JSON list of C-alpha atoms in Angstrom, two decimals:
[
{"chain": "C", "resi": 1, "resn": "ASP", "atom": "CA", "xyz": [11.53, 149.76, 73.94]},
{"chain": "C", "resi": 2, "resn": "ALA", "atom": "CA", "xyz": [13.24, 148.75, 77.15]},
{"chain": "C", "resi": 3, "resn": "PRO", "atom": "CA", "xyz": [11.26, 146.36, 79.37]},
{"chain": "C", "resi": 4, "resn": "ALA", "atom": "CA", "xyz": [9.45, 147.68, 82.40]},
{"chain": "C", "resi": 5, "resn": "PRO", "atom": "CA", "xyz": [11.75, 147.92, 85.43]},
{"chain": "C", "resi": 6, "resn": "PRO", "atom": "CA", "xyz": [11.46, 144.98, 87.84]},
{"chain": "C", "resi": 7, "resn": "GLU", "atom": "CA", "xyz": [10.06, 145.43, 91.30]},
{"chain": "C", "resi": 8, "resn": "LEU", "atom": "CA", "xyz": [13.12, 146.06, 93.46]},
{"chain": "C", "resi": 9, "resn": "PRO", "atom": "CA", "xyz": [13.66, 147.80, 96.82]},
{"chain": "C", "resi": 10, "resn": "ILE", "atom": "CA", "xyz": [15.90, 150.38, 95.12]},
{"chain": "C", "resi": 11, "resn": "PRO", "atom": "CA", "xyz": [15.20, 153.01, 92.43]},
{"chain": "C", "resi": 12, "resn": "THR", "atom": "CA", "xyz": [15.40, 151.66, 88.88]},
{"chain": "C", "resi": 13, "resn": "ALA", "atom": "CA", "xyz": [15.14, 153.05, 85.36]},
{"chain": "C", "resi": 14, "resn": "PRO", "atom": "CA", "xyz": [15.05, 151.69, 81.80]},
{"chain": "C", "resi": 15, "resn": "ALA", "atom": "CA", "xyz": [18.50, 150.76, 80.45]},
{"chain": "C", "resi": 16, "resn": "LYS", "atom": "CA", "xyz": [18.80, 153.19, 77.55]},
{"chain": "C", "resi": 17, "resn": "GLY", "atom": "CA", "xyz": [22.02, 154.00, 75.73]},
{"chain": "C", "resi": 18, "resn": "GLN", "atom": "CA", "xyz": [24.36, 152.68, 73.08]},
{"chain": "C", "resi": 19, "resn": "CYS", "atom": "CA", "xyz": [27.48, 150.49, 72.97]},
{"chain": "C", "resi": 20, "resn": "GLU", "atom": "CA", "xyz": [29.75, 150.37, 69.94]},
{"chain": "C", "resi": 21, "resn": "VAL", "atom": "CA", "xyz": [33.11, 148.81, 69.03]},
{"chain": "C", "resi": 22, "resn": "VAL", "atom": "CA", "xyz": [35.75, 150.66, 67.02]},
{"chain": "C", "resi": 23, "resn": "VAL", "atom": "CA", "xyz": [38.25, 148.36, 65.25]},
{"chain": "C", "resi": 24, "resn": "TYR", "atom": "CA", "xyz": [41.56, 150.18, 64.81]},
{"chain": "C", "resi": 25, "resn": "SER", "atom": "CA", "xyz": [43.10, 147.99, 62.13]},
{"chain": "C", "resi": 26, "resn": "ALA", "atom": "CA", "xyz": [42.62, 144.90, 59.97]},
{"chain": "C", "resi": 27, "resn": "ALA", "atom": "CA", "xyz": [45.73, 143.43, 61.60]},
{"chain": "C", "resi": 28, "resn": "HIS", "atom": "CA", "xyz": [45.08, 141.07, 64.50]},
{"chain": "C", "resi": 29, "resn": "SER", "atom": "CA", "xyz": [47.84, 142.58, 66.61]},
{"chain": "C", "resi": 30, "resn": "GLY", "atom": "CA", "xyz": [49.35, 146.00, 67.06]},
{"chain": "C", "resi": 31, "resn": "THR", "atom": "CA", "xyz": [48.88, 149.24, 68.94]},
{"chain": "C", "resi": 32, "resn": "VAL", "atom": "CA", "xyz": [47.74, 152.80, 68.38]},
{"chain": "C", "resi": 33, "resn": "ALA", "atom": "CA", "xyz": [51.42, 153.71, 68.15]},
{"chain": "C", "resi": 34, "resn": "GLY", "atom": "CA", "xyz": [51.94, 151.21, 65.34]},
{"chain": "C", "resi": 35, "resn": "LEU", "atom": "CA", "xyz": [49.16, 152.56, 63.14]},
{"chain": "C", "resi": 36, "resn": "SER", "atom": "CA", "xyz": [50.10, 154.61, 60.12]},
{"chain": "C", "resi": 37, "resn": "PRO", "atom": "CA", "xyz": [49.61, 158.37, 60.57]},
{"chain": "C", "resi": 38, "resn": "GLU", "atom": "CA", "xyz": [46.69, 158.19, 58.14]},
{"chain": "C", "resi": 39, "resn": "ARG", "atom": "CA", "xyz": [45.06, 155.38, 60.11]},
{"chain": "C", "resi": 40, "resn": "ARG", "atom": "CA", "xyz": [45.55, 157.22, 63.40]},
{"chain": "C", "resi": 41, "resn": "ASP", "atom": "CA", "xyz": [43.99, 160.33, 61.87]},
{"chain": "C", "resi": 42, "resn": "LEU", "atom": "CA", "xyz": [41.07, 158.17, 60.76]},
{"chain": "C", "resi": 43, "resn": "LEU", "atom": "CA", "xyz": [40.61, 156.92, 64.32]},
{"chain": "C", "resi": 44, "resn": "VAL", "atom": "CA", "xyz": [40.25, 160.50, 65.60]},
{"chain": "C", "resi": 45, "resn": "ARG", "atom": "CA", "xyz": [37.79, 161.24, 62.77]},
{"chain": "C", "resi": 46, "resn": "VAL", "atom": "CA", "xyz": [35.77, 158.14, 63.66]},
{"chain": "C", "resi": 47, "resn": "TRP", "atom": "CA", "xyz": [35.54, 159.32, 67.26]},
{"chain": "C", "resi": 48, "resn": "ALA", "atom": "CA", "xyz": [34.32, 162.70, 66.04]},
{"chain": "C", "resi": 49, "resn": "ASP", "atom": "CA", "xyz": [31.76, 161.08, 63.75]},
{"chain": "C", "resi": 50, "resn": "ARG", "atom": "CA", "xyz": [30.39, 158.85, 66.50]},
{"chain": "C", "resi": 51, "resn": "TYR", "atom": "CA", "xyz": [30.16, 161.78, 68.92]},
{"chain": "C", "resi": 52, "resn": "ARG", "atom": "CA", "xyz": [28.11, 163.73, 66.37]},
{"chain": "C", "resi": 53, "resn": "ASP", "atom": "CA", "xyz": [25.74, 160.87, 65.59]},
{"chain": "C", "resi": 54, "resn": "LEU", "atom": "CA", "xyz": [25.25, 159.72, 69.17]},
{"chain": "C", "resi": 55, "resn": "LEU", "atom": "CA", "xyz": [24.71, 163.24, 70.52]},
{"chain": "C", "resi": 56, "resn": "ALA", "atom": "CA", "xyz": [21.96, 163.62, 67.93]},
{"chain": "C", "resi": 57, "resn": "MET", "atom": "CA", "xyz": [19.99, 161.00, 69.87]},
{"chain": "C", "resi": 58, "resn": "PRO", "atom": "CA", "xyz": [17.78, 162.82, 72.38]},
{"chain": "C", "resi": 59, "resn": "GLU", "atom": "CA", "xyz": [18.20, 160.11, 75.02]},
{"chain": "C", "resi": 60, "resn": "VAL", "atom": "CA", "xyz": [22.02, 160.42, 75.06]},
{"chain": "C", "resi": 61, "resn": "ALA", "atom": "CA", "xyz": [23.64, 162.80, 77.57]},
{"chain": "C", "resi": 62, "resn": "PHE", "atom": "CA", "xyz": [27.28, 161.69, 77.72]},
{"chain": "C", "resi": 63, "resn": "ILE", "atom": "CA", "xyz": [29.55, 159.66, 75.45]},
{"chain": "C", "resi": 64, "resn": "MET", "atom": "CA", "xyz": [32.69, 157.87, 76.57]},
{"chain": "C", "resi": 65, "resn": "PRO", "atom": "CA", "xyz": [35.02, 156.27, 74.02]},
{"chain": "C", "resi": 66, "resn": "PHE", "atom": "CA", "xyz": [37.70, 154.18, 75.70]},
{"chain": "C", "resi": 67, "resn": "GLU", "atom": "CA", "xyz": [40.30, 151.48, 75.21]},
{"chain": "C", "resi": 68, "resn": "ASN", "atom": "CA", "xyz": [41.20, 148.73, 77.68]},
{"chain": "C", "resi": 69, "resn": "ARG", "atom": "CA", "xyz": [44.57, 147.23, 76.76]},
{"chain": "C", "resi": 70, "resn": "GLY", "atom": "CA", "xyz": [46.51, 144.32, 78.22]},
{"chain": "C", "resi": 71, "resn": "GLU", "atom": "CA", "xyz": [45.88, 140.88, 79.67]},
{"chain": "C", "resi": 72, "resn": "GLU", "atom": "CA", "xyz": [47.01, 142.27, 83.02]},
{"chain": "C", "resi": 73, "resn": "ILE", "atom": "CA", "xyz": [43.76, 144.21, 83.32]},
{"chain": "C", "resi": 74, "resn": "GLY", "atom": "CA", "xyz": [41.55, 141.44, 81.99]},
{"chain": "C", "resi": 75, "resn": "VAL", "atom": "CA", "xyz": [41.50, 142.02, 78.23]},
{"chain": "C", "resi": 76, "resn": "THR", "atom": "CA", "xyz": [40.73, 138.81, 76.33]},
{"chain": "C", "resi": 77, "resn": "LEU", "atom": "CA", "xyz": [40.23, 140.15, 72.78]},
{"chain": "C", "resi": 78, "resn": "HIS", "atom": "CA", "xyz": [43.64, 141.24, 71.50]},
{"chain": "C", "resi": 79, "resn": "HIS", "atom": "CA", "xyz": [42.65, 142.65, 68.11]},
{"chain": "C", "resi": 80, "resn": "PRO", "atom": "CA", "xyz": [43.35, 146.41, 68.42]},
{"chain": "C", "resi": 81, "resn": "HIS", "atom": "CA", "xyz": [40.04, 148.03, 69.24]},
{"chain": "C", "resi": 82, "resn": "GLY", "atom": "CA", "xyz": [38.21, 150.42, 71.51]},
{"chain": "C", "resi": 83, "resn": "GLN", "atom": "CA", "xyz": [34.64, 150.83, 72.66]},
{"chain": "C", "resi": 84, "resn": "ILE", "atom": "CA", "xyz": [32.13, 153.66, 72.89]},
{"chain": "C", "resi": 85, "resn": "TYR", "atom": "CA", "xyz": [29.45, 153.87, 75.56]},
{"chain": "C", "resi": 86, "resn": "ALA", "atom": "CA", "xyz": [26.66, 156.43, 75.26]},
{"chain": "C", "resi": 87, "resn": "PHE", "atom": "CA", "xyz": [24.86, 157.12, 78.54]},
{"chain": "C", "resi": 88, "resn": "PRO", "atom": "CA", "xyz": [21.42, 158.65, 79.13]},
{"chain": "C", "resi": 89, "resn": "PHE", "atom": "CA", "xyz": [22.92, 160.60, 82.05]},
{"chain": "C", "resi": 90, "resn": "VAL", "atom": "CA", "xyz": [26.25, 162.09, 83.09]},
{"chain": "C", "resi": 91, "resn": "PRO", "atom": "CA", "xyz": [28.01, 159.39, 85.15]},
{"chain": "C", "resi": 92, "resn": "PRO", "atom": "CA", "xyz": [28.74, 160.30, 88.79]},
{"chain": "C", "resi": 93, "resn": "ALA", "atom": "CA", "xyz": [32.51, 160.15, 88.25]},
{"chain": "C", "resi": 94, "resn": "VAL", "atom": "CA", "xyz": [32.23, 162.77, 85.49]},
{"chain": "C", "resi": 95, "resn": "VAL", "atom": "CA", "xyz": [30.00, 165.23, 87.37]},
{"chain": "C", "resi": 96, "resn": "PRO", "atom": "CA", "xyz": [32.88, 166.84, 89.36]},
{"chain": "C", "resi": 97, "resn": "LEU", "atom": "CA", "xyz": [34.79, 167.35, 86.11]},
{"chain": "C", "resi": 98, "resn": "VAL", "atom": "CA", "xyz": [31.78, 169.07, 84.56]},
{"chain": "C", "resi": 99, "resn": "GLU", "atom": "CA", "xyz": [31.41, 171.31, 87.61]},
{"chain": "C", "resi": 100, "resn": "ALA", "atom": "CA", "xyz": [35.10, 172.20, 87.54]},
{"chain": "C", "resi": 101, "resn": "PHE", "atom": "CA", "xyz": [34.93, 173.27, 83.89]},
{"chain": "C", "resi": 102, "resn": "ARG", "atom": "CA", "xyz": [31.86, 175.37, 84.60]},
{"chain": "C", "resi": 103, "resn": "ALA", "atom": "CA", "xyz": [33.94, 177.31, 87.12]},
{"chain": "C", "resi": 104, "resn": "GLY", "atom": "CA", "xyz": [36.68, 178.09, 84.63]},
{"chain": "C", "resi": 105, "resn": "PRO", "atom": "CA", "xyz": [39.29, 176.75, 82.18]},
{"chain": "C", "resi": 106, "resn": "VAL", "atom": "CA", "xyz": [40.83, 174.46, 84.78]},
{"chain": "C", "resi": 107, "resn": "LEU", "atom": "CA", "xyz": [42.63, 172.16, 82.34]},
{"chain": "C", "resi": 108, "resn": "ALA", "atom": "CA", "xyz": [44.32, 174.94, 80.38]},
{"chain": "C", "resi": 109, "resn": "ASP", "atom": "CA", "xyz": [45.19, 176.71, 83.63]},
{"chain": "C", "resi": 110, "resn": "LEU", "atom": "CA", "xyz": [46.70, 173.53, 85.07]},
{"chain": "C", "resi": 111, "resn": "ARG", "atom": "CA", "xyz": [48.88, 172.94, 82.02]},
{"chain": "C", "resi": 112, "resn": "GLU", "atom": "CA", "xyz": [50.04, 176.57, 82.09]},
{"chain": "C", "resi": 113, "resn": "ARG", "atom": "CA", "xyz": [50.95, 176.39, 85.79]},
{"chain": "C", "resi": 114, "resn": "VAL", "atom": "CA", "xyz": [52.95, 173.17, 85.59]},
{"chain": "C", "resi": 115, "resn": "GLY", "atom": "CA", "xyz": [54.84, 174.16, 82.47]},
{"chain": "C", "resi": 116, "resn": "ASP", "atom": "CA", "xyz": [57.11, 172.14, 80.23]},
{"chain": "C", "resi": 117, "resn": "ALA", "atom": "CA", "xyz": [58.68, 170.08, 83.04]},
{"chain": "C", "resi": 118, "resn": "TYR", "atom": "CA", "xyz": [55.60, 167.85, 83.10]},
{"chain": "C", "resi": 119, "resn": "ASP", "atom": "CA", "xyz": [55.33, 167.47, 79.30]},
{"chain": "C", "resi": 120, "resn": "VAL", "atom": "CA", "xyz": [55.73, 164.11, 77.58]},
{"chain": "C", "resi": 121, "resn": "ALA", "atom": "CA", "xyz": [55.05, 165.05, 73.94]},
{"chain": "C", "resi": 122, "resn": "GLY", "atom": "CA", "xyz": [53.58, 167.92, 72.00]},
{"chain": "C", "resi": 123, "resn": "ASN", "atom": "CA", "xyz": [53.35, 170.07, 68.91]},
{"chain": "C", "resi": 124, "resn": "ASP", "atom": "CA", "xyz": [51.83, 173.44, 68.07]},
{"chain": "C", "resi": 125, "resn": "ARG", "atom": "CA", "xyz": [48.23, 172.19, 68.48]},
{"chain": "C", "resi": 126, "resn": "ALA", "atom": "CA", "xyz": [48.28, 169.41, 71.08]},
{"chain": "C", "resi": 127, "resn": "VAL", "atom": "CA", "xyz": [50.24, 168.56, 74.21]},
{"chain": "C", "resi": 128, "resn": "ALA", "atom": "CA", "xyz": [50.58, 165.54, 76.50]},
{"chain": "C", "resi": 129, "resn": "PHE", "atom": "CA", "xyz": [51.71, 165.84, 80.11]},
{"chain": "C", "resi": 130, "resn": "VAL", "atom": "CA", "xyz": [51.84, 163.95, 83.37]},
{"chain": "C", "resi": 131, "resn": "PRO", "atom": "CA", "xyz": [49.42, 165.82, 85.65]},
{"chain": "C", "resi": 132, "resn": "PRO", "atom": "CA", "xyz": [50.69, 166.79, 89.12]},
{"chain": "C", "resi": 133, "resn": "CYS", "atom": "CA", "xyz": [47.56, 165.05, 90.45]},
{"chain": "C", "resi": 134, "resn": "ALA", "atom": "CA", "xyz": [48.44, 161.76, 88.70]},
{"chain": "C", "resi": 135, "resn": "ARG", "atom": "CA", "xyz": [46.84, 158.73, 90.33]},
{"chain": "C", "resi": 136, "resn": "PHE", "atom": "CA", "xyz": [48.56, 156.04, 88.31]},
{"chain": "C", "resi": 137, "resn": "PRO", "atom": "CA", "xyz": [52.26, 155.57, 87.56]},
{"chain": "C", "resi": 138, "resn": "SER", "atom": "CA", "xyz": [53.11, 157.36, 84.30]},
{"chain": "C", "resi": 139, "resn": "GLU", "atom": "CA", "xyz": [49.52, 158.66, 83.93]},
{"chain": "C", "resi": 140, "resn": "VAL", "atom": "CA", "xyz": [49.31, 160.96, 80.90]},
{"chain": "C", "resi": 141, "resn": "TRP", "atom": "CA", "xyz": [46.71, 163.50, 79.80]},
{"chain": "C", "resi": 142, "resn": "ILE", "atom": "CA", "xyz": [46.47, 164.65, 76.18]},
{"chain": "C", "resi": 143, "resn": "MET", "atom": "CA", "xyz": [44.71, 167.90, 75.28]},
{"chain": "C", "resi": 144, "resn": "PRO", "atom": "CA", "xyz": [44.37, 170.27, 72.34]},
{"chain": "C", "resi": 145, "resn": "ARG", "atom": "CA", "xyz": [46.11, 173.53, 73.18]},
{"chain": "C", "resi": 146, "resn": "ALA", "atom": "CA", "xyz": [43.12, 175.52, 71.92]},
{"chain": "C", "resi": 147, "resn": "PHE", "atom": "CA", "xyz": [39.70, 175.03, 73.44]},
{"chain": "C", "resi": 148, "resn": "HIS", "atom": "CA", "xyz": [37.59, 172.29, 71.86]},
{"chain": "C", "resi": 149, "resn": "PRO", "atom": "CA", "xyz": [34.55, 170.66, 73.50]},
{"chain": "C", "resi": 150, "resn": "GLY", "atom": "CA", "xyz": [35.23, 167.48, 71.53]},
{"chain": "C", "resi": 151, "resn": "PRO", "atom": "CA", "xyz": [37.01, 166.18, 68.44]},
{"chain": "C", "resi": 152, "resn": "TRP", "atom": "CA", "xyz": [33.98, 167.06, 66.31]},
{"chain": "C", "resi": 153, "resn": "THR", "atom": "CA", "xyz": [35.23, 170.69, 66.25]},
{"chain": "C", "resi": 154, "resn": "PHE", "atom": "CA", "xyz": [38.73, 169.75, 65.02]},
{"chain": "C", "resi": 155, "resn": "ASP", "atom": "CA", "xyz": [39.89, 170.86, 61.60]},
{"chain": "C", "resi": 156, "resn": "ASP", "atom": "CA", "xyz": [42.25, 168.69, 59.54]},
{"chain": "C", "resi": 157, "resn": "ALA", "atom": "CA", "xyz": [45.37, 170.14, 61.16]},
{"chain": "C", "resi": 158, "resn": "ASP", "atom": "CA", "xyz": [43.93, 169.58, 64.64]},
{"chain": "C", "resi": 159, "resn": "VAL", "atom": "CA", "xyz": [43.16, 165.96, 63.81]},
{"chain": "C", "resi": 160, "resn": "ALA", "atom": "CA", "xyz": [46.67, 165.27, 62.54]},
{"chain": "C", "resi": 161, "resn": "ALA", "atom": "CA", "xyz": [48.33, 167.04, 65.47]},
{"chain": "C", "resi": 162, "resn": "PHE", "atom": "CA", "xyz": [46.24, 165.33, 68.13]},
{"chain": "C", "resi": 163, "resn": "ALA", "atom": "CA", "xyz": [46.61, 161.90, 66.53]},
{"chain": "C", "resi": 164, "resn": "ALA", "atom": "CA", "xyz": [50.38, 162.34, 66.30]},
{"chain": "C", "resi": 165, "resn": "VAL", "atom": "CA", "xyz": [50.69, 163.15, 70.01]},
{"chain": "C", "resi": 166, "resn": "LEU", "atom": "CA", "xyz": [48.46, 160.20, 70.92]},
{"chain": "C", "resi": 167, "resn": "GLY", "atom": "CA", "xyz": [50.65, 157.84, 68.91]},
{"chain": "C", "resi": 168, "resn": "GLU", "atom": "CA", "xyz": [53.83, 159.20, 70.46]},
{"chain": "C", "resi": 169, "resn": "VAL", "atom": "CA", "xyz": [52.47, 158.88, 74.00]},
{"chain": "C", "resi": 170, "resn": "VAL", "atom": "CA", "xyz": [51.55, 155.22, 73.48]},
{"chain": "C", "resi": 171, "resn": "ALA", "atom": "CA", "xyz": [54.98, 154.56, 71.95]},
{"chain": "C", "resi": 172, "resn": "ARG", "atom": "CA", "xyz": [56.70, 156.16, 74.94]},
{"chain": "C", "resi": 173, "resn": "LEU", "atom": "CA", "xyz": [54.59, 154.18, 77.41]},
{"chain": "C", "resi": 174, "resn": "ASP", "atom": "CA", "xyz": [55.44, 150.97, 75.57]},
{"chain": "C", "resi": 175, "resn": "GLY", "atom": "CA", "xyz": [59.11, 151.91, 75.58]},
{"chain": "C", "resi": 176, "resn": "LEU", "atom": "CA", "xyz": [59.23, 152.74, 79.28]},
{"chain": "C", "resi": 177, "resn": "TYR", "atom": "CA", "xyz": [59.74, 149.11, 80.30]},
{"chain": "C", "resi": 178, "resn": "GLY", "atom": "CA", "xyz": [60.43, 147.65, 76.88]},
{"chain": "C", "resi": 179, "resn": "LYS", "atom": "CA", "xyz": [57.06, 145.93, 76.52]},
{"chain": "C", "resi": 180, "resn": "PRO", "atom": "CA", "xyz": [53.42, 146.85, 75.81]},
{"chain": "C", "resi": 181, "resn": "MET", "atom": "CA", "xyz": [52.01, 148.93, 78.64]},
{"chain": "C", "resi": 182, "resn": "PRO", "atom": "CA", "xyz": [48.63, 147.76, 79.99]},
{"chain": "C", "resi": 183, "resn": "TYR", "atom": "CA", "xyz": [46.41, 150.80, 80.27]},
{"chain": "C", "resi": 184, "resn": "LEU", "atom": "CA", "xyz": [42.98, 152.34, 80.23]},
{"chain": "C", "resi": 185, "resn": "CYS", "atom": "CA", "xyz": [42.53, 155.18, 77.74]},
{"chain": "C", "resi": 186, "resn": "ILE", "atom": "CA", "xyz": [39.47, 157.36, 78.35]},
{"chain": "C", "resi": 187, "resn": "LEU", "atom": "CA", "xyz": [38.17, 160.20, 76.17]},
{"chain": "C", "resi": 188, "resn": "TYR", "atom": "CA", "xyz": [36.45, 163.05, 78.00]},
{"chain": "C", "resi": 189, "resn": "ALA", "atom": "CA", "xyz": [34.36, 165.38, 75.83]},
{"chain": "C", "resi": 190, "resn": "ALA", "atom": "CA", "xyz": [31.54, 167.75, 76.67]},
{"chain": "C", "resi": 191, "resn": "PRO", "atom": "CA", "xyz": [28.28, 166.21, 77.81]},
{"chain": "C", "resi": 192, "resn": "ARG", "atom": "CA", "xyz": [25.14, 167.53, 76.19]},
{"chain": "C", "resi": 193, "resn": "GLY", "atom": "CA", "xyz": [24.70, 171.22, 77.06]},
{"chain": "C", "resi": 194, "resn": "GLU", "atom": "CA", "xyz": [28.27, 171.71, 78.34]},
{"chain": "C", "resi": 195, "resn": "GLU", "atom": "CA", "xyz": [29.92, 172.55, 75.03]},
{"chain": "C", "resi": 196, "resn": "ALA", "atom": "CA", "xyz": [30.78, 176.13, 76.08]},
{"chain": "C", "resi": 197, "resn": "HIS", "atom": "CA", "xyz": [32.93, 175.07, 79.03]},
{"chain": "C", "resi": 198, "resn": "PHE", "atom": "CA", "xyz": [34.21, 171.50, 78.80]},
{"chain": "C", "resi": 199, "resn": "HIS", "atom": "CA", "xyz": [37.75, 171.13, 77.38]},
{"chain": "C", "resi": 200, "resn": "PHE", "atom": "CA", "xyz": [38.14, 167.85, 75.49]},
{"chain": "C", "resi": 201, "resn": "HIS", "atom": "CA", "xyz": [41.04, 165.65, 76.56]},
{"chain": "C", "resi": 202, "resn": "ILE", "atom": "CA", "xyz": [42.22, 162.07, 76.95]},
{"chain": "C", "resi": 203, "resn": "GLN", "atom": "CA", "xyz": [43.37, 160.50, 80.20]},
{"chain": "C", "resi": 204, "resn": "ILE", "atom": "CA", "xyz": [45.57, 157.39, 80.01]},
{"chain": "C", "resi": 205, "resn": "TYR", "atom": "CA", "xyz": [45.95, 155.26, 83.13]},
{"chain": "C", "resi": 206, "resn": "PRO", "atom": "CA", "xyz": [48.94, 152.87, 82.86]},
{"chain": "C", "resi": 207, "resn": "PHE", "atom": "CA", "xyz": [48.97, 149.91, 85.24]},
{"chain": "C", "resi": 208, "resn": "LEU", "atom": "CA", "xyz": [52.68, 149.06, 85.56]},
{"chain": "C", "resi": 209, "resn": "ARG", "atom": "CA", "xyz": [54.53, 150.59, 88.53]},
{"chain": "C", "resi": 210, "resn": "THR", "atom": "CA", "xyz": [57.74, 148.78, 87.53]},
{"chain": "C", "resi": 211, "resn": "ALA", "atom": "CA", "xyz": [58.63, 146.42, 84.70]},
{"chain": "C", "resi": 212, "resn": "ASP", "atom": "CA", "xyz": [57.19, 143.46, 86.63]},
{"chain": "C", "resi": 213, "resn": "ARG", "atom": "CA", "xyz": [54.80, 144.98, 89.16]},
{"chain": "C", "resi": 214, "resn": "LEU", "atom": "CA", "xyz": [51.23, 146.08, 88.61]},
{"chain": "C", "resi": 215, "resn": "LYS", "atom": "CA", "xyz": [49.57, 149.07, 90.22]},
{"chain": "C", "resi": 216, "resn": "TYR", "atom": "CA", "xyz": [46.73, 147.63, 92.31]},
{"chain": "C", "resi": 217, "resn": "LEU", "atom": "CA", "xyz": [43.92, 149.74, 93.69]},
{"chain": "C", "resi": 218, "resn": "ALA", "atom": "CA", "xyz": [44.11, 148.60, 97.29]},
{"chain": "C", "resi": 219, "resn": "GLY", "atom": "CA", "xyz": [42.64, 149.76, 100.60]},
{"chain": "C", "resi": 220, "resn": "CYS", "atom": "CA", "xyz": [43.55, 153.44, 100.45]},
{"chain": "C", "resi": 221, "resn": "GLU", "atom": "CA", "xyz": [42.48, 153.84, 96.83]},
{"chain": "C", "resi": 222, "resn": "GLN", "atom": "CA", "xyz": [39.27, 151.82, 97.07]},
{"chain": "C", "resi": 223, "resn": "GLY", "atom": "CA", "xyz": [38.26, 152.71, 100.60]},
{"chain": "C", "resi": 224, "resn": "ALA", "atom": "CA", "xyz": [39.20, 156.39, 100.78]},
{"chain": "C", "resi": 225, "resn": "GLY", "atom": "CA", "xyz": [39.53, 157.38, 97.14]},
{"chain": "C", "resi": 226, "resn": "MET", "atom": "CA", "xyz": [43.09, 158.52, 97.90]},
{"chain": "C", "resi": 227, "resn": "PHE", "atom": "CA", "xyz": [45.75, 157.35, 95.46]},
{"chain": "C", "resi": 228, "resn": "LEU", "atom": "CA", "xyz": [49.29, 156.55, 96.58]},
{"chain": "C", "resi": 229, "resn": "VAL", "atom": "CA", "xyz": [51.72, 157.58, 93.84]},
{"chain": "C", "resi": 230, "resn": "ASP", "atom": "CA", "xyz": [54.76, 155.53, 92.89]},
{"chain": "C", "resi": 231, "resn": "GLY", "atom": "CA", "xyz": [56.93, 158.43, 91.78]},
{"chain": "C", "resi": 232, "resn": "LEU", "atom": "CA", "xyz": [56.93, 162.18, 91.38]},
{"chain": "C", "resi": 233, "resn": "PRO", "atom": "CA", "xyz": [54.94, 163.21, 88.28]},
{"chain": "C", "resi": 234, "resn": "GLU", "atom": "CA", "xyz": [57.66, 165.49, 86.96]},
{"chain": "C", "resi": 235, "resn": "GLN", "atom": "CA", "xyz": [60.22, 162.69, 87.29]},
{"chain": "C", "resi": 236, "resn": "MET", "atom": "CA", "xyz": [57.96, 160.26, 85.46]},
{"chain": "C", "resi": 237, "resn": "ALA", "atom": "CA", "xyz": [57.44, 162.85, 82.70]},
{"chain": "C", "resi": 238, "resn": "ALA", "atom": "CA", "xyz": [61.21, 163.14, 82.32]},
{"chain": "C", "resi": 239, "resn": "ARG", "atom": "CA", "xyz": [61.57, 159.35, 82.11]},
{"chain": "C", "resi": 240, "resn": "LEU", "atom": "CA", "xyz": [58.93, 159.19, 79.38]},
{"chain": "C", "resi": 241, "resn": "ARG", "atom": "CA", "xyz": [60.60, 162.00, 77.42]},
{"chain": "C", "resi": 242, "resn": "GLU", "atom": "CA", "xyz": [63.88, 160.08, 77.57]},
{"chain": "C", "resi": 243, "resn": "VAL", "atom": "CA", "xyz": [62.41, 156.92, 76.01]},
{"chain": "C", "resi": 244, "resn": "ALA", "atom": "CA", "xyz": [64.13, 156.30, 72.68]},
{"chain": "C", "resi": 245, "resn": "LEU", "atom": "CA", "xyz": [61.63, 156.00, 69.83]}
]
């Protein structure tokens, strides 16, 4: 059991939840793009497995698998890996997303409105695009074309299709400036009780604005929550599509 909360002048609660590490490969270097198709499929299946097991815990409300990549953003362990955090509540940053999905299929509607001009990669079951609301240079979202609350509802074809698009996106990001792209990769799946509305997807936040300049979250981003973009999303999508693989 968690220890009793200390006496503090602010509200406190027991620190319940889970933290796990997912090792992508036995190799000490590499990327998601460099994994074999079978290994990338396995990664998606592992995510699905961990979602199922962690959501079976009554104290867990929201699960967030993620990958931090690159020394530029503070990564010190270079073995290809990701992490999974299971929260006993829906984090404040996720609440607006939950509310938006309750109102309607906002992600599918957005992709339909922007069309192919914003696409980066895709197949018959999954698509990756630069959202018109991108906050980071070359930000990419990856979604299954059909509705899924999380990867635990994927069949084998869905797994292979989604994993293939994920690998291609990372390869294109790495090829954009001819070197590994530092990024945050966040999986967003339905919190407990939101499975009927929440459309599973991945958001990737790259941190290079040019080959030698990082995207810093400065006064406007931190103070006002307003992101200054470094290029038009549709132009960045075109640049990513043009990367030779």
